[in-house]
Amino acid sequence: MTEQRLRSPSLVQLAADAIRRMILAGELAEGERLIEERLTEQLGISRPPLREALRVLEQEGLIVTRPRRGSTVATLTDQDVFEILTLRTALERLAIELGVPVRFPDRLKDAQEALAEMERCADAEDRGNLVQAGYRFHASLIALAGHRRLEEAYASVQQQLLLCMARNLYAREHFYEDLHEHVGRHRTLLELVEAGDPAAVLAELAVHGERSFSDLQSNAGSRSARDL
Amino acid sequence: MTEQRLRSPSLVQLAADAIRRMILAGELAEGERLIEERLTEQLGISRPPLREALRVLEQEGLIVTRPRRGSTVATLTDQDVFEILTLRTALERLAIELGVPVRFPDRLKDAQEALAEMERCADAEDRGNLVQAGYRFHASLIALAGHRRLEEAYASVQQQLLLCMARNLYAREHFYEDLHEHVGRHRTLLELVEAGDPAAVLAELAVHGERSFSDLQSNAGSRSARDL
DNA sequence: CTATGAACTATTGTCTACAATAGATAGTCG
DNA sequence: CGACTATCTATTGTAGACAATAGTTCATAG
């Protein structure tokens, strides 16, 4: 009974995961056309499952498909980054309101472990894994709400945020500036969550969000160049 | 240049729309299996576009697909209704915060027209069109934010709410009780929006949401019966 | 009579091939 | 010399067929 999802990776899932990784890794440029036949050769699959995978990615907001014109990798403007950040904040707010005080202590453990991992990464200056651990941390905070749709929506937003970072559109300089301060803010957040005070957590989140927006402002100006 | 999307309906979009309509109209029962070949005959298309349409509906949360076991119409528990309602409220909050005071007067006109339509429907006791107008009203409030991702997320939630109503899981008795009170609450909402006071709108929305939850409570008990 | 196993059927997963369209290129006319 | 049109090619949209699997039914043994 220990086997869970070992079976049936399904070419559609496999292809979606592979293309998603390529996009988030920056191997596919912004606005680049995704030629179906080329991807089938690259992935060693046929077009029907590939097309289904593209539909999934389209719904996830990572690619844009226009009828009879094929799919392209999503192009992000500052407006898009703004949308992603505000939506994230709104979803986190709901999660805190529903999840604090904590009703699922085991999920709190996930957050604690992720935070510990973040501290280790900050000490080792391992920025790549720090990002990963940071996302696990936020995801486990969201999980406190016990709200499946919220988790799914948040995962989608997180993914698009990863895309922003891959495009260097979001807070790169700030995030890489002081790793321990970054982790420290998350520790504060977790402590407030453990204390069971939703209002305090929301206030801290608001600060977090404000920082993100000011980072966005400092990035402004790179937009018009991309809008040809 | 007046033609917009007259061309290229794309069998995928057509099929997704058709199946979506069937689900929301209650023609497909809760948990019912969606046999691909049967749907292809019914819709007069072939399996590849149908499968792509099913992927779209899966991402929308209207159907559930398990590998090698096909797709079934989504089954909604009270927990699902709770999730849908809370998510809707969270998204509306964001929309109000970003959209009030109003920056796009033309979109406000959409809301005004939808409200007028709601009043006409209430007078005529045309409940079907009242629901439609109500959704246009809420959608145009969301549009005040000028936030594409928010609009998409909200549209998905609205759709699932329609599914709830099709399943008689949400506030049927309440909604049908006093049509003019229902419309009146929306008029109050719009007046507060026009006044440009976000806090007042949010307070009114909270009342609205509370009513929904109490309705949900009154529906509780129908759940265990469905969970076999 | 019940439980277990194997064969069978219905259904999903995948592939190859064909049809249709949008963009590009070259040729011709003004 | 420039602009417009027609053909042509690359790519997407769709169809039908084959392969693989999960659920079911029937037979058999305990």
Coordinates of C-alpha atoms (C1' of nucleotides) in Angstrom, one line a residue:
Chain A
M1 CA 0.0 0.0 0.0
T2 CA 3.0 2.2 0.1
E3 CA 3.1 2.7 -3.6
Q4 CA 1.3 6.0 -4.5
R5 CA 1.8 7.4 -7.9
L6 CA 4.7 5.3 -9.1
R7 CA 2.6 4.0 -12.0
S8 CA 1.1 5.6 -15.0
P9 CA 3.2 8.8 -15.4
S10 CA 1.2 9.4 -18.5
L11 CA 3.0 11.0 -21.4
V12 CA 0.8 14.0 -21.0
Q13 CA 1.9 14.7 -17.5
L14 CA 5.5 13.9 -18.4
A15 CA 5.4 16.3 -21.4
A16 CA 3.8 19.0 -19.3
D17 CA 6.3 18.6 -16.6
A18 CA 9.2 18.7 -19.1
I19 CA 8.0 21.8 -20.9
R20 CA 7.2 23.5 -17.7
R21 CA 10.7 22.9 -16.5
M22 CA 12.2 24.2 -19.7
I23 CA 10.2 27.3 -19.5
L24 CA 11.0 28.0 -15.8
A25 CA 14.6 27.2 -16.4
G26 CA 14.7 29.8 -19.1
E27 CA 15.6 27.3 -21.9
L28 CA 12.6 28.6 -23.8
A29 CA 12.7 32.4 -24.4
E30 CA 9.9 34.8 -23.7
G31 CA 7.4 34.8 -26.6
E32 CA 9.2 31.9 -28.3
R33 CA 7.0 29.8 -30.6
L34 CA 6.5 26.2 -29.5
I35 CA 6.5 24.2 -32.7
E36 CA 4.7 21.0 -32.0
E37 CA 6.6 18.7 -34.3
R38 CA 9.9 20.0 -32.9
L39 CA 8.8 19.2 -29.3
T40 CA 7.6 15.8 -30.3
E41 CA 11.1 14.9 -31.6
Q42 CA 12.7 16.4 -28.6
L43 CA 10.5 14.6 -26.1
G44 CA 10.2 11.4 -28.1
I45 CA 6.4 11.4 -28.1
S46 CA 3.7 12.0 -30.6
R47 CA 1.6 15.0 -31.2
P48 CA -1.8 14.1 -29.5
P49 CA -0.3 13.8 -25.9
L50 CA 1.9 16.8 -26.6
R51 CA -1.1 18.9 -27.6
E52 CA -2.9 17.9 -24.4
A53 CA 0.1 18.9 -22.4
L54 CA 0.1 22.3 -24.1
R55 CA -3.6 22.7 -23.1
V56 CA -2.6 22.1 -19.5
L57 CA 0.2 24.6 -19.6
E58 CA -2.1 27.1 -21.3
Q59 CA -4.6 26.8 -18.4
E60 CA -1.7 27.3 -16.0
G61 CA -0.8 30.6 -17.7
L62 CA 2.7 29.6 -18.8
I63 CA 1.9 29.6 -22.5
V64 CA -0.5 31.5 -24.8
T65 CA -2.3 29.7 -27.6
R66 CA -4.0 31.4 -30.5
P67 CA -6.1 29.3 -32.8
R68 CA -4.3 28.3 -36.0
R69 CA -1.2 30.2 -34.9
G70 CA 0.2 27.8 -32.3
S71 CA 1.5 28.4 -28.8
T72 CA 4.1 30.8 -27.5
V73 CA 5.8 31.1 -24.1
A74 CA 4.0 33.7 -22.0
T75 CA 5.4 37.2 -22.2
L76 CA 5.3 39.0 -18.8
T77 CA 4.9 42.8 -18.5
D78 CA 5.2 44.7 -15.3
Q79 CA 1.4 44.6 -15.2
D80 CA 1.6 40.8 -15.2
V81 CA 4.0 40.9 -12.3
F82 CA 1.7 43.2 -10.4
E83 CA -1.2 40.9 -11.0
I84 CA 0.8 37.9 -9.8
L85 CA 1.9 39.6 -6.6
T86 CA -1.4 41.0 -5.7
L87 CA -3.2 37.7 -6.3
R88 CA -0.6 35.9 -4.2
T89 CA -1.2 38.3 -1.3
A90 CA -5.0 37.9 -1.5
L91 CA -4.7 34.1 -1.4
E92 CA -2.2 34.2 1.5
R93 CA -4.6 36.4 3.4
L94 CA -7.4 33.9 3.0
A95 CA -5.1 31.1 4.0
I96 CA -4.1 32.9 7.2
E97 CA -7.6 33.8 8.1
L98 CA -8.8 30.2 7.7
G99 CA -5.6 28.5 9.0
V100 CA -4.7 30.6 12.1
P101 CA -5.0 29.6 14.9
V102 CA -3.5 26.3 13.6
R103 CA -5.8 23.3 13.4
F104 CA -3.4 20.9 11.7
P105 CA -0.2 20.8 13.7
D106 CA 1.4 18.3 11.4
R107 CA 1.3 20.8 8.5
L108 CA 2.9 23.3 10.8
K109 CA 5.8 20.8 11.1
D110 CA 6.2 21.0 7.3
A111 CA 6.6 24.8 7.6
Q112 CA 9.1 24.4 10.5
E113 CA 11.2 22.0 8.5
A114 CA 11.1 24.2 5.4
L115 CA 12.2 27.1 7.5
A116 CA 15.1 25.1 9.0
E117 CA 16.1 24.1 5.4
M118 CA 16.0 27.8 4.5
E119 CA 18.3 28.6 7.3
R120 CA 20.7 25.9 6.2
C121 CA 20.6 27.2 2.7
A122 CA 21.2 30.8 3.8
D123 CA 24.2 29.7 5.8
A124 CA 25.6 27.8 2.8
E125 CA 24.6 30.7 0.5
D126 CA 22.8 28.1 -1.6
R127 CA 20.4 30.4 -3.4
G128 CA 18.8 27.8 -5.7
N129 CA 17.7 25.5 -2.9
L130 CA 16.8 28.5 -0.8
V131 CA 14.2 29.5 -3.4
Q132 CA 12.9 25.9 -3.4
A133 CA 12.7 25.8 0.4
G134 CA 11.0 29.2 0.5
Y135 CA 8.3 27.9 -1.8
R136 CA 7.8 24.8 0.3
F137 CA 7.5 27.1 3.3
H138 CA 4.8 29.3 1.8
A139 CA 3.0 26.2 0.4
S140 CA 2.9 24.7 3.9
L141 CA 1.5 27.9 5.3
I142 CA -1.2 27.8 2.7
A143 CA -1.9 24.2 3.6
L144 CA -2.8 25.3 7.1
A145 CA -6.1 26.4 5.7
G146 CA -7.1 22.9 4.6
H147 CA -8.5 24.4 1.4
R148 CA -7.8 22.4 -1.8
R149 CA -8.8 25.0 -4.3
L150 CA -6.8 27.6 -2.5
E151 CA -3.7 25.4 -2.6
E152 CA -4.2 24.8 -6.3
A153 CA -4.6 28.5 -7.1
Y154 CA -1.6 29.3 -5.0
A155 CA 0.5 26.7 -6.7
S156 CA -0.4 28.3 -10.0
V157 CA 0.6 31.7 -8.8
Q158 CA 3.8 30.4 -7.3
Q159 CA 4.7 28.9 -10.6
Q160 CA 4.2 32.2 -12.4
L161 CA 6.3 33.9 -9.8
L162 CA 9.0 31.4 -10.6
L163 CA 8.6 32.4 -14.2
C164 CA 9.1 36.1 -13.2
M165 CA 12.3 35.2 -11.4
A166 CA 13.5 33.2 -14.4
R167 CA 12.9 36.4 -16.4
N168 CA 14.7 38.5 -13.8
L169 CA 11.5 40.5 -13.5
Y170 CA 11.1 40.2 -9.8
A171 CA 13.2 41.3 -6.9
R172 CA 16.3 39.6 -8.0
E173 CA 18.7 42.2 -6.5
H174 CA 16.6 42.5 -3.3
F175 CA 16.2 38.8 -2.8
Y176 CA 19.9 38.1 -3.3
E177 CA 21.0 41.0 -1.2
D178 CA 20.7 39.7 2.4
L179 CA 19.8 36.0 2.7
H180 CA 19.6 36.0 6.4
E181 CA 17.2 38.9 6.5
H182 CA 15.1 37.1 4.0
V183 CA 15.0 34.0 6.1
G184 CA 14.4 36.1 9.2
R185 CA 11.2 37.6 7.8
H186 CA 9.9 34.1 7.3
R187 CA 10.8 33.1 10.8
T188 CA 8.9 36.1 12.1
L189 CA 5.9 35.0 10.0
L190 CA 6.0 31.5 11.3
E191 CA 6.3 32.6 14.9
L192 CA 3.2 34.8 14.5
V193 CA 1.4 31.9 13.0
E194 CA 2.3 29.7 15.9
A195 CA 1.2 32.3 18.3
G196 CA -2.2 32.0 16.7
D197 CA -2.8 35.7 16.0
P198 CA -4.2 36.1 12.4
A199 CA -4.2 39.9 12.5
A200 CA -0.5 40.1 13.4
V201 CA 0.4 37.6 10.6
L202 CA -1.6 39.6 8.1
A203 CA 0.2 42.8 9.1
E204 CA 3.5 41.1 8.6
L205 CA 2.4 39.8 5.2
A206 CA 1.3 43.3 4.2
V207 CA 4.9 44.5 4.9
H208 CA 6.2 41.6 2.8
G209 CA 3.9 42.5 0.0
E210 CA 4.8 46.1 0.1
R211 CA 8.5 45.2 -0.3
S212 CA 7.6 43.2 -3.3
F213 CA 5.8 46.1 -4.9
S214 CA 8.6 48.5 -4.2
D215 CA 10.9 46.0 -5.9
L216 CA 8.6 46.0 -8.8
Q217 CA 8.7 49.8 -9.0
S218 CA 12.5 49.7 -9.0
N219 CA 12.2 47.3 -12.0
A220 CA 9.9 49.6 -13.9
G221 CA 11.3 51.0 -17.1
S222 CA 12.3 47.6 -18.5
R223 CA 8.7 47.3 -19.8
S224 CA 8.5 49.6 -22.7
A225 CA 11.5 48.1 -24.3
R226 CA 9.8 44.7 -24.4
D227 CA 6.6 46.0 -25.9
L228 CA 8.3 46.7 -29.2
Chain B
M1 CA -12.6 45.0 -38.5
T2 CA -15.8 44.4 -36.6
E3 CA -15.3 40.6 -36.7
Q4 CA -13.9 39.4 -33.5
R5 CA -14.0 35.7 -32.9
L6 CA -16.4 34.6 -35.5
R7 CA -13.7 32.5 -37.1
S8 CA -11.9 29.4 -35.9
P9 CA -14.3 28.2 -33.1
S10 CA -11.9 25.3 -32.9
L11 CA -13.5 22.0 -32.1
V12 CA -11.7 21.9 -28.8
Q13 CA -13.4 25.2 -27.6
L14 CA -16.7 24.1 -29.0
A15 CA -16.5 20.7 -27.3
A16 CA -15.4 22.3 -24.0
D17 CA -18.3 24.7 -24.2
A18 CA -20.8 22.0 -25.0
I19 CA -19.7 19.7 -22.2
R20 CA -19.5 22.6 -19.8
R21 CA -23.0 23.5 -20.6
M22 CA -24.2 20.0 -20.2
I23 CA -22.6 19.7 -16.8
L24 CA -23.9 23.1 -15.6
A25 CA -27.4 22.3 -16.9
G26 CA -27.4 19.1 -14.9
E27 CA -27.6 16.9 -18.0
L28 CA -24.6 15.0 -16.7
A29 CA -25.1 13.7 -13.2
E30 CA -22.6 14.1 -10.4
G31 CA -19.8 11.5 -10.6
E32 CA -21.0 10.3 -14.0
R33 CA -18.4 8.8 -16.1
L34 CA -17.6 10.6 -19.4
I35 CA -17.0 7.9 -22.0
E36 CA -14.9 9.5 -24.7
E37 CA -16.3 7.5 -27.6
R38 CA -19.9 8.3 -26.6
L39 CA -19.1 12.0 -26.4
T40 CA -17.5 11.9 -29.8
E41 CA -20.6 10.4 -31.3
Q42 CA -22.8 12.9 -29.5
L43 CA -20.7 15.9 -30.6
G44 CA -19.8 14.7 -34.0
I45 CA -16.1 15.1 -33.5
S46 CA -13.1 12.8 -33.2
R47 CA -11.3 11.8 -30.0
P48 CA -8.2 14.0 -30.1
P49 CA -10.0 17.4 -29.9
L50 CA -12.4 15.9 -27.3
R51 CA -9.6 14.8 -25.1
E52 CA -8.1 18.2 -25.3
A53 CA -11.4 19.7 -24.3
L54 CA -11.5 17.3 -21.3
R55 CA -8.1 18.6 -20.2
V56 CA -9.4 22.1 -20.2
L57 CA -12.4 21.1 -18.1
E58 CA -10.2 19.2 -15.8
Q59 CA -8.1 22.3 -15.2
E60 CA -11.3 24.3 -14.6
G61 CA -12.3 21.9 -11.9
L62 CA -15.5 20.7 -13.5
I63 CA -14.4 17.1 -14.1
V64 CA -11.9 14.8 -12.4
T65 CA -9.6 12.6 -14.5
R66 CA -7.7 9.6 -13.1
P67 CA -5.1 7.9 -15.3
R68 CA -6.4 4.9 -17.2
R69 CA -9.8 5.3 -15.5
G70 CA -11.3 8.1 -17.5
S71 CA -13.0 11.3 -16.5
T72 CA -16.0 11.8 -14.2
V73 CA -18.1 14.8 -13.5
A74 CA -16.9 16.6 -10.3
T75 CA -18.6 15.6 -7.1
L76 CA -19.2 18.5 -4.7
T77 CA -19.3 18.1 -0.9
D78 CA -20.1 20.8 1.6
Q79 CA -16.4 21.3 2.0
D80 CA -16.2 22.1 -1.8
V81 CA -19.0 24.6 -1.5
F82 CA -17.2 26.2 1.5
E83 CA -14.0 26.4 -0.5
I84 CA -15.8 28.0 -3.5
L85 CA -17.5 30.6 -1.3
T86 CA -14.5 31.6 0.7
L87 CA -12.3 31.8 -2.5
R88 CA -14.9 34.0 -4.1
T89 CA -15.0 36.4 -1.2
A90 CA -11.2 36.6 -1.1
L91 CA -11.1 37.4 -4.8
E92 CA -13.9 40.0 -4.5
R93 CA -12.0 41.7 -1.7
L94 CA -9.0 42.1 -3.9
A95 CA -11.1 43.4 -6.7
I96 CA -12.6 46.1 -4.4
E97 CA -9.3 47.1 -3.0
L98 CA -7.8 47.6 -6.4
G99 CA -10.9 48.9 -8.2
V100 CA -12.5 51.3 -5.7
P101 CA -12.4 54.3 -6.1
V102 CA -13.3 53.6 -9.7
R103 CA -10.7 54.3 -12.4
F104 CA -12.6 52.8 -15.3
P105 CA -16.1 54.5 -15.5
D106 CA -17.1 52.5 -18.6
R107 CA -16.9 49.3 -16.6
L108 CA -19.0 50.8 -14.0
K109 CA -21.6 51.3 -16.7
D110 CA -21.6 47.5 -17.2
A111 CA -22.4 47.0 -13.6
Q112 CA -25.2 49.6 -13.7
E113 CA -26.7 48.0 -16.7
A114 CA -26.5 44.5 -15.2
L115 CA -28.2 45.9 -12.1
A116 CA -31.0 47.4 -14.1
E117 CA -31.4 44.1 -15.8
M118 CA -31.6 42.4 -12.4
E119 CA -34.3 44.7 -11.4
R120 CA -36.3 44.0 -14.5
C121 CA -35.9 40.3 -13.9
A122 CA -37.0 40.6 -10.3
D123 CA -40.1 42.5 -11.3
A124 CA -40.9 39.8 -13.9
E125 CA -39.9 37.0 -11.4
D126 CA -37.6 35.7 -14.2
R127 CA -35.2 33.7 -11.9
G128 CA -33.1 32.2 -14.7
N129 CA -32.2 35.5 -16.2
L130 CA -31.8 37.0 -12.8
V131 CA -29.0 34.6 -12.1
Q132 CA -27.4 35.4 -15.4
A133 CA -27.6 39.2 -14.8
G134 CA -26.3 38.7 -11.2
Y135 CA -23.2 37.0 -12.6
R136 CA -22.7 39.8 -15.1
F137 CA -23.0 42.3 -12.2
H138 CA -20.4 40.6 -10.1
A139 CA -18.1 40.1 -13.1
S140 CA -18.2 43.8 -13.9
L141 CA -17.4 44.6 -10.3
I142 CA -14.4 42.4 -10.6
A143 CA -13.5 44.1 -13.9
L144 CA -13.1 47.4 -12.1
A145 CA -9.8 46.1 -10.8
G146 CA -8.3 45.9 -14.3
H147 CA -6.7 42.6 -13.3
R148 CA -6.8 39.9 -15.9
R149 CA -5.7 36.9 -13.7
L150 CA -8.2 38.0 -11.1
E151 CA -11.0 38.0 -13.7
E152 CA -10.0 34.5 -14.9
A153 CA -9.8 33.1 -11.4
Y154 CA -13.2 34.7 -10.5
A155 CA -14.8 33.3 -13.7
S156 CA -13.7 29.8 -12.7
V157 CA -15.1 30.3 -9.2
Q158 CA -18.4 31.6 -10.7
Q159 CA -18.6 28.6 -12.9
Q160 CA -18.2 26.3 -10.0
L161 CA -20.8 28.2 -8.1
L162 CA -23.2 27.7 -11.0
L163 CA -22.4 24.0 -10.6
C164 CA -23.3 24.2 -7.0
M165 CA -26.7 25.8 -7.9
A166 CA -27.2 23.1 -10.5
R167 CA -26.7 20.6 -7.8
N168 CA -29.0 22.5 -5.4
L169 CA -26.2 22.7 -3.0
Y170 CA -26.2 26.5 -2.5
A171 CA -28.8 28.8 -1.1
R172 CA -31.6 27.8 -3.4
E173 CA -34.3 28.4 -0.9
H174 CA -32.7 31.7 0.3
F175 CA -32.0 33.0 -3.2
Y176 CA -35.5 32.3 -4.4
E177 CA -37.1 33.7 -1.3
D178 CA -37.2 37.4 -1.8
L179 CA -36.0 38.6 -5.2
H180 CA -36.2 42.3 -4.5
E181 CA -34.2 42.0 -1.3
H182 CA -31.6 40.1 -3.3
V183 CA -31.4 42.9 -5.9
G184 CA -31.5 45.5 -3.2
R185 CA -28.3 44.1 -1.6
H186 CA -26.6 44.4 -5.0
R187 CA -27.8 48.0 -5.4
T188 CA -26.4 48.9 -2.0
L189 CA -23.1 47.3 -3.1
L190 CA -23.0 49.3 -6.3
E191 CA -23.8 52.6 -4.5
L192 CA -21.0 52.1 -2.1
V193 CA -18.7 51.3 -5.0
E194 CA -19.8 54.5 -6.7
A195 CA -19.2 56.4 -3.5
G196 CA -15.6 55.3 -3.7
D197 CA -15.3 53.9 -0.2
P198 CA -13.6 50.5 -0.3
A199 CA -14.0 49.8 3.4
A200 CA -17.7 50.2 3.2
V201 CA -17.9 47.9 0.2
L202 CA -15.8 45.3 2.0
A203 CA -18.1 45.4 5.0
E204 CA -21.2 44.9 2.9
L205 CA -19.5 42.0 1.1
A206 CA -18.7 40.4 4.5
V207 CA -22.4 40.5 5.3
H208 CA -23.1 39.0 1.9
G209 CA -20.6 36.3 2.5
E210 CA -21.9 35.5 6.0
R211 CA -25.3 35.0 4.6
S212 CA -23.9 32.5 2.1
F213 CA -22.2 30.6 4.9
S214 CA -25.3 30.4 7.0
D215 CA -27.1 29.1 4.0
L216 CA -24.4 26.5 3.7
Q217 CA -24.9 25.6 7.3
S218 CA -28.6 25.1 6.8
N219 CA -27.8 22.8 3.9
A220 CA -25.5 20.7 6.1
G221 CA -26.6 17.1 6.7
S222 CA -27.2 16.4 3.0
R223 CA -23.5 15.6 2.8
S224 CA -23.2 12.2 4.6
A225 CA -25.9 10.9 2.3
R226 CA -23.8 11.6 -0.7
D227 CA -20.6 10.1 0.6
L228 CA -22.0 6.6 0.4
Chain C
dC1 C1' -22.2 -21.8 -1.6
dT2 C1' -18.3 -18.8 -1.6
dA3 C1' -13.9 -17.3 -3.0
dT4 C1' -10.2 -17.1 -6.2
dG5 C1' -8.4 -17.0 -10.6
dA6 C1' -8.2 -16.4 -15.7
dA7 C1' -10.1 -14.8 -19.9
dC8 C1' -12.7 -11.3 -22.0
dT9 C1' -14.6 -6.8 -23.1
dA10 C1' -15.0 -2.1 -22.8
dT11 C1' -12.3 2.0 -22.5
dT12 C1' -8.3 4.8 -22.4
dG13 C1' -3.5 6.0 -24.2
dT14 C1' -0.8 6.6 -28.2
dC15 C1' 0.6 6.9 -33.0
dT16 C1' 0.5 7.8 -38.0
dA17 C1' -1.6 10.1 -41.7
dC18 C1' -4.5 13.5 -44.0
dA19 C1' -6.8 18.1 -44.4
dA20 C1' -6.9 23.0 -43.8
dT21 C1' -5.0 27.4 -42.9
dA22 C1' -1.8 31.3 -42.0
dG23 C1' 2.5 33.4 -43.1
dA24 C1' 6.1 34.0 -46.6
dT25 C1' 8.0 34.6 -51.0
dA26 C1' 8.3 35.7 -55.5
dG27 C1' 6.3 37.5 -59.6
dT28 C1' 3.7 40.9 -62.1
dC29 C1' 1.3 45.1 -62.9
dG30 C1' 0.7 50.0 -62.1
Chain D
dC1 C1' 10.5 51.4 -58.1
dG2 C1' 6.7 50.1 -55.0
dA3 C1' 2.6 47.6 -54.0
dC4 C1' -0.6 44.0 -54.6
dT5 C1' -1.7 39.2 -55.7
dA6 C1' -1.1 34.4 -56.2
dT7 C1' 1.3 30.3 -55.2
dC8 C1' 3.8 27.7 -52.0
dT9 C1' 5.5 25.9 -47.7
dA10 C1' 5.5 25.2 -42.9
dT11 C1' 2.6 24.3 -39.2
dT12 C1' -1.7 23.5 -36.9
dG13 C1' -6.3 21.0 -36.7
dT14 C1' -8.6 16.7 -37.2
dA15 C1' -9.5 11.9 -38.2
dG16 C1' -9.1 6.9 -37.8
dA17 C1' -6.6 2.9 -36.2
dC18 C1' -3.8 0.2 -33.1
dA19 C1' -1.9 -1.0 -28.4
dA20 C1' -2.4 -1.4 -23.5
dT21 C1' -4.9 -1.6 -19.3
dA22 C1' -8.6 -1.9 -15.8
dG23 C1' -12.9 -3.7 -14.5
dT24 C1' -16.1 -7.6 -15.2
dT25 C1' -17.8 -12.0 -15.7
dC26 C1' -17.6 -16.7 -15.8
dA27 C1' -15.7 -21.0 -14.5
dT28 C1' -13.6 -23.8 -11.2
dA29 C1' -12.0 -25.4 -6.9
dG30 C1' -12.3 -25.5 -2.0

